[in-house]
Every structure is written in structure tokens, then in C-alpha cells.
């Protein structure tokens, strides 16, 4: 899994052409109603380099702007409507 400043650009490029992608939302803990989102994971294949972690609310290190990230992701996904998005552990993420 990679997580550096070029991740957003690479994820957006891959989302634009992907047929399938796995999405996961990471939170501060296991209290889905009160814990804040701290990052997003996108996976495009089985190899470790196909998985990207995008931190948005870590106490240390580089964080991406969550609003800008959401806006950019929506734009890219609208341009690739045939892509299937698979949710990892959606029962927790959507609860």
C-alpha cells in the first residue's frame, strides 16, 4: 500500500479508467456514529502497489483536504459511470 503526496493524482488516473475498484473508509475507531473518518483506501488489483491510502485527518504526517478529495473523486467517477465500485465492510461504513 502506498501513501505519499502523489497518491491522489494516481488514484484519480486509475479511477478514470478502472473497470472495478474497491473502496474502504477508515475511521478513528469502531464507533461508527461518533468516530471521524481518518482516511480512504482504494484498491485496483491484488498487488500491494494497487492499493492506495489517502489520509485526511491524521494527527501526524501529510493529510489531504477531505472536501477537495471528495469533490475531485465525484468528478472522476461521473466520467466513468460503467466502473463497478465494491465496498469493503460497507455494513460498518454506511451504518
XYZ file of N, CA, C and O in Angstrom:
380
model
N 0.849 -1.166 0.000
C 0.000 0.000 0.000
C 0.900 1.236 0.000
O 1.873 1.294 0.721
N 0.543 2.189 -0.825
C 1.333 3.408 -0.877
C 0.535 4.566 -0.294
O -0.687 4.594 -0.342
N 1.245 5.525 0.278
C 0.582 6.728 0.780
C 1.576 7.888 0.791
O 2.195 8.189 1.772
N 1.680 8.535 -0.366
C 2.514 9.721 -0.450
C 1.750 10.815 -1.180
O 0.588 10.652 -1.524
N 2.383 11.939 -1.413
C 1.687 13.095 -1.966
C 1.196 12.895 -3.389
O 0.320 13.625 -3.841
N 1.722 11.913 -4.106
C 1.266 11.668 -5.467
C 0.077 10.708 -5.514
O -0.465 10.446 -6.583
N -0.341 10.215 -4.367
C -1.445 9.256 -4.334
C -2.722 9.774 -4.969
O -3.361 9.049 -5.713
N -3.112 10.989 -4.651
C -4.385 11.494 -5.162
C -4.366 11.506 -6.682
O -5.307 11.035 -7.319
N -3.312 12.014 -7.269
C -3.204 12.049 -8.723
C -3.274 10.638 -9.316
O -3.972 10.401 -10.294
N -2.557 9.719 -8.736
C -2.540 8.345 -9.238
C -3.905 7.684 -9.066
O -4.386 6.995 -9.965
N -4.545 7.875 -7.924
C -5.867 7.293 -7.703
C -6.859 7.844 -8.720
O -7.645 7.091 -9.304
N -6.828 9.149 -8.965
C -7.766 9.747 -9.918
C -7.529 9.215 -11.337
O -8.490 8.925 -12.068
N -6.283 9.033 -11.716
C -5.968 8.459 -13.031
C -6.517 7.038 -13.140
O -7.077 6.653 -14.155
N -6.340 6.275 -12.078
C -6.789 4.878 -12.111
C -8.310 4.771 -12.043
O -8.905 3.926 -12.697
N -8.955 5.652 -11.276
C -10.415 5.659 -11.224
C -11.019 6.001 -12.577
O -12.080 5.498 -12.939
N -10.344 6.839 -13.324
C -10.852 7.290 -14.618
C -10.953 6.156 -15.631
O -11.777 6.222 -16.551
N -10.138 5.113 -15.477
C -10.116 4.025 -16.465
C -10.447 2.655 -15.882
O -10.558 1.681 -16.623
N -10.634 2.565 -14.579
C -10.861 1.266 -13.931
C -12.211 0.668 -14.311
O -13.192 1.379 -14.512
N -12.233 -0.657 -14.403
C -13.489 -1.370 -14.595
C -14.104 -1.715 -13.241
O -15.305 -1.763 -13.087
N -13.218 -1.962 -12.251
C -13.643 -2.300 -10.892
C -12.651 -1.673 -9.917
O -11.444 -1.672 -10.163
N -13.160 -1.153 -8.809
C -12.300 -0.643 -7.743
C -12.957 -0.962 -6.405
O -14.182 -0.979 -6.289
N -12.133 -1.226 -5.405
C -12.626 -1.481 -4.056
C -12.378 -0.229 -3.221
O -11.272 0.317 -3.224
N -13.420 0.214 -2.522
C -13.315 1.395 -1.668
C -13.524 0.998 -0.214
O -14.373 0.156 0.094
N -12.757 1.629 0.668
C -12.906 1.397 2.104
C -12.711 2.724 2.821
O -11.866 3.533 2.436
N -13.502 2.934 3.850
C -13.408 4.141 4.672
C -12.779 3.739 5.996
O -13.237 2.803 6.653
N -11.732 4.452 6.396
C -11.066 4.182 7.672
C -11.499 5.244 8.685
O -11.567 6.426 8.359
N -11.806 4.795 9.908
C -12.215 5.718 10.965
C -11.250 5.652 12.140
O -10.398 4.775 12.205
N -11.443 6.585 13.071
C -10.583 6.649 14.258
C -10.766 5.452 15.180
O -9.913 5.173 16.011
N -11.883 4.785 15.077
C -12.168 3.662 15.961
C -13.340 2.861 15.447
O -13.680 2.904 14.275
N -14.015 2.159 16.356
C -15.103 1.265 15.969
C -16.492 1.817 16.295
O -17.479 1.111 16.175
N -16.572 3.078 16.695
C -17.868 3.707 16.982
C -18.286 4.486 15.748
O -18.004 5.672 15.614
N -18.969 3.791 14.837
C -19.259 4.370 13.528
C -20.118 5.627 13.579
O -20.086 6.426 12.669
N -20.867 5.827 14.629
C -21.721 7.027 14.708
C -20.981 8.256 15.231
O -21.407 9.373 14.987
N -19.880 8.046 15.926
C -19.189 9.192 16.533
C -17.735 9.353 16.084
O -17.211 10.458 16.137
N -17.090 8.286 15.681
C -15.693 8.383 15.261
C -15.592 9.050 13.893
O -16.410 8.823 13.008
N -14.579 9.877 13.738
C -14.390 10.613 12.483
C -13.652 9.768 11.451
O -12.852 8.902 11.797
N -13.924 10.066 10.201
C -13.179 9.439 9.113
C -11.758 9.962 9.156
O -11.521 11.169 9.276
N -10.780 9.060 9.058
C -9.380 9.490 9.067
C -8.666 9.182 7.753
O -7.569 9.668 7.513
N -9.300 8.380 6.879
C -8.661 8.086 5.607
C -9.520 7.216 4.718
O -10.547 6.676 5.149
N -9.105 7.128 3.464
C -9.806 6.323 2.464
C -8.814 5.384 1.798
O -7.660 5.759 1.567
N -9.267 4.188 1.481
C -8.445 3.205 0.778
C -9.114 2.901 -0.556
O -10.322 2.646 -0.608
N -8.332 2.926 -1.631
C -8.782 2.496 -2.963
C -7.873 1.376 -3.403
O -6.655 1.502 -3.330
N -8.469 0.268 -3.867
C -7.707 -0.874 -4.351
C -8.146 -1.200 -5.773
O -9.339 -1.273 -6.052
N -7.168 -1.403 -6.646
C -7.433 -1.659 -8.052
C -6.979 -3.041 -8.510
O -7.153 -3.392 -9.669
N -6.371 -3.815 -7.642
C -5.895 -5.139 -8.003
C -5.283 -5.836 -6.807
O -5.221 -5.282 -5.710
N -4.785 -7.052 -6.998
C -4.291 -7.855 -5.884
C -2.887 -7.496 -5.386
O -2.524 -7.853 -4.275
N -2.106 -6.796 -6.182
C -0.733 -6.481 -5.787
C -0.713 -5.328 -4.776
O -1.570 -4.442 -4.829
N 0.243 -5.337 -3.855
C 0.322 -4.255 -2.866
C 0.378 -2.852 -3.496
O -0.190 -1.910 -2.953
N 1.032 -2.723 -4.629
C 1.143 -1.405 -5.270
C -0.169 -0.968 -5.928
O -0.267 0.161 -6.413
N -1.188 -1.822 -5.920
C -2.504 -1.473 -6.455
C -3.423 -0.877 -5.392
O -4.578 -0.570 -5.672
N -2.931 -0.740 -4.183
C -3.723 -0.209 -3.079
C -3.152 1.123 -2.620
O -1.945 1.259 -2.443
N -4.045 2.089 -2.435
C -3.640 3.448 -2.068
C -4.398 3.893 -0.825
O -5.612 3.740 -0.742
N -3.673 4.458 0.115
C -4.290 5.018 1.320
C -4.193 6.534 1.245
O -3.115 7.085 1.029
N -5.337 7.196 1.431
C -5.391 8.656 1.380
C -5.805 9.188 2.750
O -6.995 9.229 3.083
N -4.839 9.591 3.578
C -5.171 10.103 4.911
C -5.804 11.494 4.822
O -5.379 12.326 4.030
N -6.828 11.721 5.655
C -7.466 13.037 5.663
C -7.512 13.687 7.044
O -7.664 14.900 7.136
N -7.383 12.922 8.103
C -7.435 13.515 9.444
C -6.485 12.815 10.418
O -6.863 12.463 11.526
N -5.262 12.653 10.013
C -4.278 12.057 10.918
C -3.675 13.150 11.780
O -3.527 14.284 11.334
N -3.304 12.789 12.990
C -2.698 13.765 13.900
C -1.290 14.126 13.460
O -0.820 15.226 13.726
N -0.615 13.204 12.790
C 0.755 13.445 12.315
C 0.843 13.104 10.842
O 0.093 12.273 10.331
N 1.774 13.729 10.153
C 2.015 13.414 8.750
C 1.130 14.192 7.802
O 0.332 15.037 8.189
N 1.262 13.865 6.535
C 0.540 14.543 5.458
C -0.922 14.112 5.430
O -1.222 12.937 5.513
N -1.807 15.090 5.345
C -3.234 14.829 5.172
C -3.714 15.526 3.914
O -3.259 16.624 3.590
N -4.653 14.900 3.228
C -5.287 15.511 2.072
C -6.553 16.223 2.527
O -7.199 15.782 3.481
N -6.912 17.289 1.877
C -8.121 18.031 2.198
C -9.328 17.145 1.875
O -9.543 16.809 0.708
N -10.153 16.773 2.878
C -11.250 15.845 2.622
C -12.307 16.403 1.667
O -12.865 15.655 0.864
N -12.579 17.689 1.730
C -13.585 18.273 0.839
C -13.090 18.303 -0.603
O -13.829 17.967 -1.529
N -11.854 18.690 -0.787
C -11.273 18.721 -2.130
C -11.189 17.300 -2.697
O -11.480 17.066 -3.874
N -10.814 16.354 -1.859
C -10.711 14.953 -2.283
C -12.080 14.417 -2.719
O -12.202 13.777 -3.760
N -13.115 14.705 -1.944
C -14.470 14.241 -2.287
C -14.948 14.862 -3.594
O -15.512 14.170 -4.449
N -14.707 16.146 -3.771
C -15.125 16.837 -4.997
C -14.428 16.260 -6.218
O -15.062 15.964 -7.236
N -13.120 16.068 -6.108
C -12.356 15.528 -7.236
C -12.768 14.086 -7.552
O -12.899 13.714 -8.714
N -13.002 13.291 -6.511
C -13.408 11.906 -6.717
C -14.759 11.830 -7.429
O -14.933 11.051 -8.362
N -15.719 12.652 -6.995
C -17.036 12.669 -7.654
C -16.918 13.030 -9.132
O -17.563 12.412 -9.986
N -16.094 14.019 -9.453
C -15.906 14.426 -10.854
C -15.388 13.264 -11.694
O -15.880 13.006 -12.790
N -14.390 12.578 -11.178
C -13.788 11.465 -11.922
C -14.776 10.309 -12.062
O -14.905 9.725 -13.135
N -15.495 9.986 -11.000
C -16.440 8.872 -11.049
C -17.587 9.146 -12.024
O -18.086 8.227 -12.667
N -18.004 10.388 -12.144
C -19.066 10.732 -13.102
C -18.619 10.491 -14.539
O -19.432 10.190 -15.407
N -17.325 10.607 -14.789
C -16.788 10.400 -16.137
C -16.582 8.913 -16.449
O -16.296 8.565 -17.585
N -16.692 8.052 -15.454
C -16.508 6.613 -15.636
C -17.698 5.871 -15.022
O -17.541 5.098 -14.077
N -18.918 6.088 -15.566
C -20.109 5.522 -14.942
C -20.209 3.998 -15.017
O -20.966 3.394 -14.258
N -19.450 3.370 -15.892
C -19.533 1.907 -16.001
C -18.651 1.190 -14.977
O -18.737 -0.029 -14.841
N -17.816 1.924 -14.254
C -16.955 1.287 -13.259
C -17.795 0.740 -12.106
O -18.696 1.401 -11.620
N -17.477 -0.482 -11.699
C -18.109 -1.084 -10.526
C -17.284 -0.741 -9.306
O -16.072 -0.956 -9.288
N -17.939 -0.215 -8.282
C -17.259 0.062 -7.020
C -17.714 -0.978 -6.011
O -18.907 -1.151 -5.775
N -16.745 -1.666 -5.428
C -17.014 -2.675 -4.415
C -16.669 -2.052 -3.069
O -15.577 -1.505 -2.890
N -17.602 -2.114 -2.142
C -17.354 -1.559 -0.812
C -16.817 -2.620 0.122
O -17.366 -3.717 0.205
N -15.747 -2.285 0.815
C -15.184 -3.184 1.818
C -15.819 -2.849 3.156
O -15.761 -1.714 3.610
N -16.460 -3.815 3.786
C -17.081 -3.660 5.095
C -18.126 -2.532 5.099
O -18.174 -1.695 6.000
N -18.976 -2.513 4.094
C -19.986 -1.460 3.955
C -20.986 -1.403 5.100
O -21.509 -0.344 5.400
N -21.252 -2.538 5.741
C -22.209 -2.510 6.840
C -21.745 -1.582 7.963
O -22.552 -0.952 8.637
N -20.433 -1.443 8.134
C -19.891 -0.505 9.113
C -19.851 0.901 8.537
O -20.285 1.858 9.159
N -19.350 1.043 7.313
C -19.157 2.366 6.711
C -20.460 3.116 6.496
O -20.493 4.342 6.582
N -21.539 2.410 6.196
C -22.817 3.062 5.901
C -23.784 3.082 7.084
O -24.867 3.655 6.970
N -23.403 2.486 8.191
C -24.308 2.435 9.344
C -24.523 3.806 9.953
O -23.819 4.715 9.806
